[in-house]
Each structure stands twice: as C-alpha cells, then as structure tokens.
CSV table of C-alpha atoms and ligand atoms in Angstrom, one decimal:
chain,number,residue,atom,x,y,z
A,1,UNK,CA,-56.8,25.6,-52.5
A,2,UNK,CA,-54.6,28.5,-53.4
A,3,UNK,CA,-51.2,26.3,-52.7
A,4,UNK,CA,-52.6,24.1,-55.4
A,5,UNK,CA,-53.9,26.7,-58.1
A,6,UNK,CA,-50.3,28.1,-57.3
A,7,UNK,CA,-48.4,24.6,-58.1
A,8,UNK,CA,-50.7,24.1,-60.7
A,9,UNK,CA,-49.9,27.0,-62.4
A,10,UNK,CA,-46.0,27.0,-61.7
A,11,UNK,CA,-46.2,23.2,-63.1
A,12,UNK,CA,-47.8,24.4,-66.3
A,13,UNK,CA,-45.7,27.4,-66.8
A,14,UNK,CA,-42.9,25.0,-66.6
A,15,UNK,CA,-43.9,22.5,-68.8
A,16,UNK,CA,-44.6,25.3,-71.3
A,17,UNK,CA,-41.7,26.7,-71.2
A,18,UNK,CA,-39.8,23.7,-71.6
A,19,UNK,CA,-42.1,22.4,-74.5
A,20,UNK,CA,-41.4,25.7,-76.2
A,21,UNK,CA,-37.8,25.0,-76.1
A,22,UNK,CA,-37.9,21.7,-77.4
A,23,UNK,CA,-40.2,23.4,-80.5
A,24,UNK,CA,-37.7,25.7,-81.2
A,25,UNK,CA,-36.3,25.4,-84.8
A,26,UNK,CA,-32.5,25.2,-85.6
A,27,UNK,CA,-30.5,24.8,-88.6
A,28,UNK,CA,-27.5,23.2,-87.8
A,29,UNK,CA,-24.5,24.3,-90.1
A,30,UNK,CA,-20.9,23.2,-90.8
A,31,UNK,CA,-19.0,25.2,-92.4
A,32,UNK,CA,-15.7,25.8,-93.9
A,33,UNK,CA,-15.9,29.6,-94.3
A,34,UNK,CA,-13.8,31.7,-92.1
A,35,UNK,CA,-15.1,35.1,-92.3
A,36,UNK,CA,-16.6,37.2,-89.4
A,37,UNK,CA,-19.1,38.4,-91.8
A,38,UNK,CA,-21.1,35.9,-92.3
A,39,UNK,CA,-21.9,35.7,-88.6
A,40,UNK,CA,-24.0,38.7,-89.4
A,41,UNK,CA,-26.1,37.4,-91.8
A,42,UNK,CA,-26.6,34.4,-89.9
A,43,UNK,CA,-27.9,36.7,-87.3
A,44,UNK,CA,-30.1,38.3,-89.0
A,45,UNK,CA,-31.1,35.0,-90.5
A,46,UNK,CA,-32.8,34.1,-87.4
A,47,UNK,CA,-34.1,37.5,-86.7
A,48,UNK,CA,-36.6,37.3,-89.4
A,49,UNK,CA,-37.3,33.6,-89.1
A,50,UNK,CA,-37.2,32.8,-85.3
A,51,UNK,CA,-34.8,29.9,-86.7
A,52,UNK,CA,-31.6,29.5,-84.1
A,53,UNK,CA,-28.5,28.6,-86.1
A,54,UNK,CA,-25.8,26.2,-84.7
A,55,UNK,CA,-22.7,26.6,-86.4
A,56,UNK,CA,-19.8,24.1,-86.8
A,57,UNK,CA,-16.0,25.5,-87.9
A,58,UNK,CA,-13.6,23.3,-89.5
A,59,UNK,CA,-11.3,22.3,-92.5
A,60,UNK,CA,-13.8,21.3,-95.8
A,61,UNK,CA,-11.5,17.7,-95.3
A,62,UNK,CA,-12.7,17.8,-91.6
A,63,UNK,CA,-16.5,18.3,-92.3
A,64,UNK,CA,-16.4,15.6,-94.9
A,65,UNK,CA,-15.2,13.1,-92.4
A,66,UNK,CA,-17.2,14.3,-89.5
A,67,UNK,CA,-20.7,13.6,-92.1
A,68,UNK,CA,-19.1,10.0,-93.0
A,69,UNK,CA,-19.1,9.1,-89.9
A,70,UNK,CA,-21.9,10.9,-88.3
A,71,UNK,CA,-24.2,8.9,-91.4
A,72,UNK,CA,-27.6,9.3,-90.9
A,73,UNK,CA,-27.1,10.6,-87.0
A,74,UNK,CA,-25.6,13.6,-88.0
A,75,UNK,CA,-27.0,16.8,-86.7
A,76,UNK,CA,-25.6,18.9,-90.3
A,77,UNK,CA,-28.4,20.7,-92.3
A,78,UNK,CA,-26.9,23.1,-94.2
A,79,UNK,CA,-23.0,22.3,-95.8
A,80,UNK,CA,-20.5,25.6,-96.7
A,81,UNK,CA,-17.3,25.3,-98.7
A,82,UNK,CA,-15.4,27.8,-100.2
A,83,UNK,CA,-14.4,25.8,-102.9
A,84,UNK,CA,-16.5,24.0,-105.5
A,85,UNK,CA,-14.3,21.3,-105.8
A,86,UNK,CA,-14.8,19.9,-102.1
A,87,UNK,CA,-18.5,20.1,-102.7
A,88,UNK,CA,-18.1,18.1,-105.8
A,89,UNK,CA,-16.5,15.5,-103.3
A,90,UNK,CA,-19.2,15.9,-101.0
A,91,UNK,CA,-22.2,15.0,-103.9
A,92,UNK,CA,-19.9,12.2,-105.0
A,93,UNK,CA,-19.8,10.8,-101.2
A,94,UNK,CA,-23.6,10.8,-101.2
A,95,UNK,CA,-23.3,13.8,-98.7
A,96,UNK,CA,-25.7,16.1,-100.5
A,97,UNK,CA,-29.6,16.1,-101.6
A,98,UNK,CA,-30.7,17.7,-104.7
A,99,UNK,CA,-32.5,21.0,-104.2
A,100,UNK,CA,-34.4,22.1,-107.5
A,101,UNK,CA,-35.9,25.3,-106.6
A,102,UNK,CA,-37.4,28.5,-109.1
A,103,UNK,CA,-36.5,31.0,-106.3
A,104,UNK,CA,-32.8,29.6,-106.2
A,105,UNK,CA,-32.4,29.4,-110.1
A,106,UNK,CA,-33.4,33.1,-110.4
A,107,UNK,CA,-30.8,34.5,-107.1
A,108,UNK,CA,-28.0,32.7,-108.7
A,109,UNK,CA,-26.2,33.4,-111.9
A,110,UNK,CA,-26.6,30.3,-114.5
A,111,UNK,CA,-23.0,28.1,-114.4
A,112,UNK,CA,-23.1,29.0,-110.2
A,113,UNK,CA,-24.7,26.0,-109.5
A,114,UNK,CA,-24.6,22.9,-109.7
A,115,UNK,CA,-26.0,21.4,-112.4
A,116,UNK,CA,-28.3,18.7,-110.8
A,117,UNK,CA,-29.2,21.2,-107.6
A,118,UNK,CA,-26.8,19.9,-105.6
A,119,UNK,CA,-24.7,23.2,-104.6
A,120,UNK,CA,-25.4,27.1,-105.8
A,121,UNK,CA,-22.5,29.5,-105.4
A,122,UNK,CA,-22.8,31.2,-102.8
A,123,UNK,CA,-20.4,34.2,-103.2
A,124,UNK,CA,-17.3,33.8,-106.3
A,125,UNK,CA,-13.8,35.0,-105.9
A,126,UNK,CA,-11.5,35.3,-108.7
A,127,UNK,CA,-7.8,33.6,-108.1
A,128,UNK,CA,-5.6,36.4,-110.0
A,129,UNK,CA,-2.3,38.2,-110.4
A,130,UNK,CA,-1.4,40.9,-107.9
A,131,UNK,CA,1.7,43.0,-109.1
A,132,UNK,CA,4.4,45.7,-107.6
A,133,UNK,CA,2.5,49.2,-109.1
A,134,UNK,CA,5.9,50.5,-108.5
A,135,UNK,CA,8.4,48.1,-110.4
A,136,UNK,CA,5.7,45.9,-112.7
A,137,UNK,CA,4.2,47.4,-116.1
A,138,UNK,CA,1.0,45.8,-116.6
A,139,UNK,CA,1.9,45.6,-120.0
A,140,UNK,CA,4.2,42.9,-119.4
A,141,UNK,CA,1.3,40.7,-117.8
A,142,UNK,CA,-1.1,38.6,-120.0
A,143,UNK,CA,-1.6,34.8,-119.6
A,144,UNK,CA,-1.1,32.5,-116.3
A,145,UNK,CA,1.0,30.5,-118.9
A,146,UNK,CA,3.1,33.0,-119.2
A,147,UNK,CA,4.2,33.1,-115.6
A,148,UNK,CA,6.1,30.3,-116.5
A,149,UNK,CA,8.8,32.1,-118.9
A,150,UNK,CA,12.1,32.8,-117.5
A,151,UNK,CA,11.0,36.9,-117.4
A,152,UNK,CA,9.6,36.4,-114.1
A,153,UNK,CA,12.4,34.0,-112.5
A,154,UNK,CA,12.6,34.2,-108.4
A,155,UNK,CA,9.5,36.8,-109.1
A,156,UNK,CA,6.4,35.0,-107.9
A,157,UNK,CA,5.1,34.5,-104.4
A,158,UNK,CA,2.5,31.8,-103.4
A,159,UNK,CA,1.3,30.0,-100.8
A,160,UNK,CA,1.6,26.1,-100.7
A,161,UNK,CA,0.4,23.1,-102.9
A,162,UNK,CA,-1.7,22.1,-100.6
A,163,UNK,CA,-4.1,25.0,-100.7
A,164,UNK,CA,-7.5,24.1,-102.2
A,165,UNK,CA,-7.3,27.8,-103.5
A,166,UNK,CA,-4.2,26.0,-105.5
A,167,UNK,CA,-5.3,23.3,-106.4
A,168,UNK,CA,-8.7,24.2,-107.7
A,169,UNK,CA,-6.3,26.7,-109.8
A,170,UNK,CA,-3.9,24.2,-111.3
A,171,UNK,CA,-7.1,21.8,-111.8
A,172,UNK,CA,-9.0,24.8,-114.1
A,173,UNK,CA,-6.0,24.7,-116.1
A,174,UNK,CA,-5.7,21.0,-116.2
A,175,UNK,CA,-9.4,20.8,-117.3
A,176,UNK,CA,-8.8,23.7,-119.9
A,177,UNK,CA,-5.6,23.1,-121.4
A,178,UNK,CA,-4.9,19.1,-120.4
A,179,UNK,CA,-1.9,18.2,-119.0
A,180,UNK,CA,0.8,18.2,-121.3
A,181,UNK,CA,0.7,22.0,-121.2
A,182,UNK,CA,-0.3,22.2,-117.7
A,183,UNK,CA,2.6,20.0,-116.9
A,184,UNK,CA,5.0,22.1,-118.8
A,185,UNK,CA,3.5,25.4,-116.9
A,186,UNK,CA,4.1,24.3,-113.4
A,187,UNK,CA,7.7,23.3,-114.4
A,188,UNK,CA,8.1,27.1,-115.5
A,189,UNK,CA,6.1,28.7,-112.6
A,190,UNK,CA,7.6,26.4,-109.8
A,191,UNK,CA,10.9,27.9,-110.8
A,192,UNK,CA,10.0,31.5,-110.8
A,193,UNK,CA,8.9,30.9,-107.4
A,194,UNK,CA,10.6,33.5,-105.5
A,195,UNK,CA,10.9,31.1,-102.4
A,196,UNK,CA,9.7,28.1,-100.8
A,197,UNK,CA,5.3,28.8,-100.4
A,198,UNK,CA,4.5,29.8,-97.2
A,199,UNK,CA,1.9,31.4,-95.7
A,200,UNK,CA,-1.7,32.5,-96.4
A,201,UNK,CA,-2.9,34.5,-99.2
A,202,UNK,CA,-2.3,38.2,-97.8
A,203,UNK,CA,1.1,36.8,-96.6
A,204,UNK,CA,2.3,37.2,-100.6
A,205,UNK,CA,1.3,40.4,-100.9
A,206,UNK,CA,2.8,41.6,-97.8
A,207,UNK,CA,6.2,39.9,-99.4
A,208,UNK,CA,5.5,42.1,-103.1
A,209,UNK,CA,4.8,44.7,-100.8
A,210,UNK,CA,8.3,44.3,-99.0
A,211,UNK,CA,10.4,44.9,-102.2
A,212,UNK,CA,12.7,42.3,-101.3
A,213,UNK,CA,12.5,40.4,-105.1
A,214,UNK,CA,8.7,39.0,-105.3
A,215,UNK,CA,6.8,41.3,-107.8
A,216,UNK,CA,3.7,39.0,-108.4
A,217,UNK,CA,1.6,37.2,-106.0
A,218,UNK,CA,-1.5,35.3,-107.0
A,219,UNK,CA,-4.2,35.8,-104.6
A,220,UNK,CA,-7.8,35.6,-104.1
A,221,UNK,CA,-9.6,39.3,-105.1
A,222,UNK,CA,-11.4,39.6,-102.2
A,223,UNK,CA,-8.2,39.5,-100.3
A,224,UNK,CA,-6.9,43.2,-101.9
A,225,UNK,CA,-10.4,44.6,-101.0
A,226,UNK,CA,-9.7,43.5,-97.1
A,227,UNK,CA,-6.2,44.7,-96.9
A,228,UNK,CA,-7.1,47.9,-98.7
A,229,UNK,CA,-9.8,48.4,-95.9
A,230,UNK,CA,-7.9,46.8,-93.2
A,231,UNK,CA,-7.9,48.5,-89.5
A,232,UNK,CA,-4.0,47.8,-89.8
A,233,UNK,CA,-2.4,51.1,-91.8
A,234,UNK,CA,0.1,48.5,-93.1
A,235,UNK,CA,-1.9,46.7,-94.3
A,236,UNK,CA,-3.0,49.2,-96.1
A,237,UNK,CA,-0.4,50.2,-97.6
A,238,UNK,CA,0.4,47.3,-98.5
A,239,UNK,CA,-2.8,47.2,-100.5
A,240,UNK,CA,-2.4,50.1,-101.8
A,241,UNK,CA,1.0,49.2,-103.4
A,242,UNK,CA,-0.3,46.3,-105.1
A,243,UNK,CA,-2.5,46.1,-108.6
A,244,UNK,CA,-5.3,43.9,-109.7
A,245,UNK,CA,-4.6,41.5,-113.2
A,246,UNK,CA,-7.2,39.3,-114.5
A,247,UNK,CA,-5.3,36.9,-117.0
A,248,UNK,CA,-6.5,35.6,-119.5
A,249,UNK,CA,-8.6,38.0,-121.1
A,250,UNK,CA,-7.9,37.7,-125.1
A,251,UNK,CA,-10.6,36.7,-127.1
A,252,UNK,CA,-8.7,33.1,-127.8
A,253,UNK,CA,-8.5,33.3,-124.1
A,254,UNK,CA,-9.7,30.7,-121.4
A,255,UNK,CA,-10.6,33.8,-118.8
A,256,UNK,CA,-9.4,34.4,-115.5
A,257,UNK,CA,-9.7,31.5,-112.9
A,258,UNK,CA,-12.8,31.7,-110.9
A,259,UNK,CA,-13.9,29.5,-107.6
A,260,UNK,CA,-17.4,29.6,-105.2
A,261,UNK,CA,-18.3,29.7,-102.2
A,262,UNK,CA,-21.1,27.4,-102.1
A,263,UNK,CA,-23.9,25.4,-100.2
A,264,UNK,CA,-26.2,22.4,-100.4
A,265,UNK,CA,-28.4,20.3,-98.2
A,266,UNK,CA,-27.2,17.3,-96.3
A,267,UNK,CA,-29.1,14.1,-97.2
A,268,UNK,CA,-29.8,13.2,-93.7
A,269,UNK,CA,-30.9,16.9,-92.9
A,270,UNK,CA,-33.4,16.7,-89.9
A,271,UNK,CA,-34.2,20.3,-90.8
A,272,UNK,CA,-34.9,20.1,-94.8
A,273,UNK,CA,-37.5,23.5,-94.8
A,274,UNK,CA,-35.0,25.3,-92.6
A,275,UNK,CA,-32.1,24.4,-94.2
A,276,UNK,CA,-34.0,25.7,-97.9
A,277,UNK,CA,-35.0,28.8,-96.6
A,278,UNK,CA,-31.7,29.6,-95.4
A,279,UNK,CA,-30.2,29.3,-98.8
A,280,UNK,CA,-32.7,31.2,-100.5
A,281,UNK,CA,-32.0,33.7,-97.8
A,282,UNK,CA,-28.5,33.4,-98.4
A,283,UNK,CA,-28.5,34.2,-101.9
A,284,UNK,CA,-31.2,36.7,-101.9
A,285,UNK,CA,-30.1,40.2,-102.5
A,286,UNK,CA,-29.8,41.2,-99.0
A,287,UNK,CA,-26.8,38.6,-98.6
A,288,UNK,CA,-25.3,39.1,-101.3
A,289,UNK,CA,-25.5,42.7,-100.7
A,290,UNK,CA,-23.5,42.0,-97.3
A,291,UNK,CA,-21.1,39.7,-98.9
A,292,UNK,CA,-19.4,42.2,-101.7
A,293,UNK,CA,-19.9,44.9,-99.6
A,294,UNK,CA,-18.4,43.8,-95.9
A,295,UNK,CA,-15.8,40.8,-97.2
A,296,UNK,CA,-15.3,41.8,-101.3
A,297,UNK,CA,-16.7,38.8,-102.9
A,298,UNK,CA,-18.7,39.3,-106.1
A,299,UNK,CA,-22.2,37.9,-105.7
A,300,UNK,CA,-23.6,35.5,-107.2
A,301,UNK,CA,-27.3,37.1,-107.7
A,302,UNK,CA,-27.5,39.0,-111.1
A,303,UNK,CA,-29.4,41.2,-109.6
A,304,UNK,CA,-27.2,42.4,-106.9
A,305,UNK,CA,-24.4,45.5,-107.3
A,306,UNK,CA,-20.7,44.9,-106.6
A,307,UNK,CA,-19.0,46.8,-104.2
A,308,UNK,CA,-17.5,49.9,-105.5
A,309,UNK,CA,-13.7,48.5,-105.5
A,310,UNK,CA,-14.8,45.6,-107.4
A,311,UNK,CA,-16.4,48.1,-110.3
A,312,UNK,CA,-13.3,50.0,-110.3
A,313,UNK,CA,-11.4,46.3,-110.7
A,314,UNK,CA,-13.5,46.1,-113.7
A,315,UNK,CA,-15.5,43.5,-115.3
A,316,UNK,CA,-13.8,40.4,-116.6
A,317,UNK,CA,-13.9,37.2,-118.6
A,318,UNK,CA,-14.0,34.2,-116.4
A,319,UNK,CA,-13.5,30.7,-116.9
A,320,UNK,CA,-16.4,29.2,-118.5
A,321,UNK,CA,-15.7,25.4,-116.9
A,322,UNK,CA,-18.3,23.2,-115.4
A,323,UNK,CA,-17.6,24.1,-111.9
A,324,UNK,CA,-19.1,21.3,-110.8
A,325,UNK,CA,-16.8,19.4,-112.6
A,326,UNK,CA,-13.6,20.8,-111.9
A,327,UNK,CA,-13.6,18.2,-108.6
A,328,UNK,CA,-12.4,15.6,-110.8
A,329,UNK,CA,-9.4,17.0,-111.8
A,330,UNK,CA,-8.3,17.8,-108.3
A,331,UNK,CA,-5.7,14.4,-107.0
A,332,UNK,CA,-4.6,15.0,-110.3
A,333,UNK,CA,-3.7,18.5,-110.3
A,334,UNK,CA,-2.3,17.6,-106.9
A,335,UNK,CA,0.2,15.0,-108.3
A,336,UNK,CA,1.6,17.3,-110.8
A,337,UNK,CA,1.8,20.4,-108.7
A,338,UNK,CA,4.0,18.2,-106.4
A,339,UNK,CA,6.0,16.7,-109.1
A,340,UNK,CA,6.5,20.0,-109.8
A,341,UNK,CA,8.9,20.1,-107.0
A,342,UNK,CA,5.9,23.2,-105.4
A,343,UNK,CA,5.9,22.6,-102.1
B,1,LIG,FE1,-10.2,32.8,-98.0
C-alpha cells in the first residue's frame, strides 16, 4: 500500500511539474538591436511578470524574411528594429497588428509612434556631425547641405550606402527637400568623402580621431556617449577628441535627422497580452531610464530624464517628418546614394 501511495505521489508530482512547464508564459522576440543592455531589461522584464523571454538576433532584412515565411506558424510576438523605416516595411508586409493603447500614448512622445498603432519608438538616436575639437571651429559647421561645398573636400568619414543608419538619413532629406537638391547634395558630399566608407559607426571617429585628414564623421549620438564611457582608454580618447553638431538648427531649418528604435506586435502573435505588457514595460520610465542612462539613447517617454552627457549635448530641433513615412523614401534614397558613386 505504501509502494503505491509512493508511485502515486511521484506520478502526480511529475505530471505537475510538467503541466507547469507547459503553462509557463513566453514572449517570443526577434530583434534587430544589438546592444547588451537591453538584455537587462529583458531580465528584469520577467522578474516582475514570471514571463520567460526567447530572444531571436538578426539583420532587420533577416527578420522580415524569417516572418514571411514562418506566416501564421511563426513563434514572433514582439518585433524590434532600430530603424523606423524597416518597421514601415514590416506594416506594409502585413507583419504587424495595430496596438491602440492610453498607457502607450502617454509613455511615448507624440510623432514616436506610429500613427495607426503599429510601432512606438522605443528609444531615438540623433544621426549628426562629429568634428576634430582640435582642427574644426564649430563656427564653420551649420547645415548637412553644406557638407557638400568644396570646404570640406577629402574631409568626411562614413560608413557605407548600405547602412540603414544611411539610408534612413539620405531618405529624411529626400522627403524634406525632394530630390533635385538631395541629388545635388550627395554629388557634393560623396566627393568630400575622405575615403572609400568602411566600417561601423565608431570606426569614423576613430579615423577623425587619428588626424590622418578626416575631420567630420557623421555618427549616431549614442555612439560618442559609449566611446566616451568605453572600458577601452582609447577609446576614450578618442571620444574625448571629438565634438557633438546638431545641423540644422536655424529657424528656416529642417532640424537635425532623427531615427527610433521601435516595436510592434506580430499579427500572428500567439502571446498578444504578453507581447502588450512588454511594450508598455518597455517604454515605461524604468526602461527608458536604463536605456539613456547605460547605452545613451534619448528616451522616448516625456516623462523620463536624459542622461547627463546628453543634457550637456544640449536640446535640439529635430526633424519634424512623419517617421512612419520616411519608409517610402528608402529604394529611392538608395538609388541615388549609389549613383552617387557612395559606396
Ligand atoms: Fe547602432
């Protein structure tokens, strides 16, 4: 009688257990960020909510196919992109469900989302000038445009034409200025290139930094903030070399070029209520908090105070285009940056 209260008791324990496991909740997400960071908040995502989260890594391009051809199988709840543009692509391709939520319209700023719920911003990056302190006035820096006059020949270091960072750039000005001019500016720019583009982001300011000929490099803000803090005492220096210009800032002006990272909801989400509360988590101001502080990204909830480094930056006037727009004008953008002869 014992052996069987004993087998009884091991066979319900078992089945327990396992029918716990198959309760548990997950959020699956995929994810073109790159940033340790977020790891974190992801972490202490499921802390506070029990929910486990299953990340997937890869190229915004890679994601996209992976959900067209995983259709309605596809174990994605949650989609990440740090650009606006692919997300646009992703809501054109059906990808995305609408999400209209009073919690999500008050955690991120008005113009950071998208405007039918598809995407909110999930942290915003401004794409600016970086120049030599040493051997650049900042006097003599004002427009993008006017990185395209001869003054700045062999000067400028960027990375390639095929960087969405790029080409979500050129496409704000394409979008802002139509393509006559923005034609005539990438003619100008490609020549003051200062080589061929190679490399990533911090790559161009290490060249600046290197006082071999580059004086500009047009980078990504958060960028200065994690060389400036960087383990690496080169790095560092390097940093510390370099100073921040926000074009664009006249009152004729268009503003200085700014991009998201963003998310939405897949429309075949198996997980729709976990895949909500991890956005509203994500732009609450505990995220946001963790994202200027630990990776120098501005947040996207008013409510929430910039790093230090960014205050110092200063505030800014930022393009005022319809971000969830400025998808369209990306093949195009493309096409002239290439005909451009930018590599
Ligand atoms: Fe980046």
């Amino acid at each position: 009688m014992k052996k069987i209260v004993v087998m009884l008791t091991f066979i319900l324990t078992t089945f327990m257990l396992a029918s716990c496991q198959n309760q548990e909740e997950v959020v699956v997400i995929y994810t073109e960020r790159h940033y340790e960071t977020d790891q974190v908040l992801y972490d202490a995502f499921t802390e506070k909510t029990g929910i486990r989260l299953d990340v997937v890594r890869a190229s915004a391009d890679e994601l996209i196919s992976r959900l067209i051809n995983e259709g309605e199988d596809t174990p994605a709840d949650v989609l990440i992109f740090a650009d606006a543009g692919r997300l646009y692509r992703a809501k054109n391709l059906a990808l995305l469900q609408p999400f209209e939520d009073d919690i999500m319209k008050n955690q991120v700023d008005q113009g950071l989302y998208d405007t039918n719920f598809y995407w909110y911003g999930l942290t915003m990056r401004a794409r600016v000038i970086m120049y030599a302190k040493d051997r650049i006035n900042k006097t003599s820096l004002s427009t993008y445009d006017a990185l395209s006059t001869p003054q700045w020949n062999d000067q400028i270091a960027v990375r390639t034409s095929s960087n969405l960072y790029n080409i979500s750039w050129i496409a704000s000005l394409l979008m802002a200025e139509g393509e006559t001019q923005t034609e005539a500016f990438l003619n100008g720019f490609v020549s003051n290139l200062y080589r061929d583009p190679a490399g990533n982001d911090r790559d161009q300011a290490k060249l600046v930094a290197s006082n071999v000929g580059a004086n500009l490099a047009i980078m990504n803000t958060y960028y200065m903030g994690l060389l400036l803090n960087s383990e690496d005492a080169n790095e560092r220096e390097v940093g510390q070399s370099l100073g921040v210009f926000f074009p664009n800032q006249g009152d004729d002006e268009s503003g200085a070029h700014i991009n998201l990272s963003a998310a939405g909801i897949v429309t075949y989400a198996k997980n729709i209520d976990g895949a909500q509360a991890l956005l509203r988590f994500l732009t609450s101001d505990m995220s946001q908090s963790h994202f200027t502080n630990v990776n120098y990204e501005y947040p996207v909830n008013p409510n929430t105070t910039w790093h230090p480094l960014l205050v110092e930056w200063g505030t800014f006037k930022r393009q005022t285009l319809n971000l969830s727009q400025l998808g369209e004008f990306h093949e195009r953008a493309f096409e002239l940056m290439v005909g451009a002869g930018w590599k």
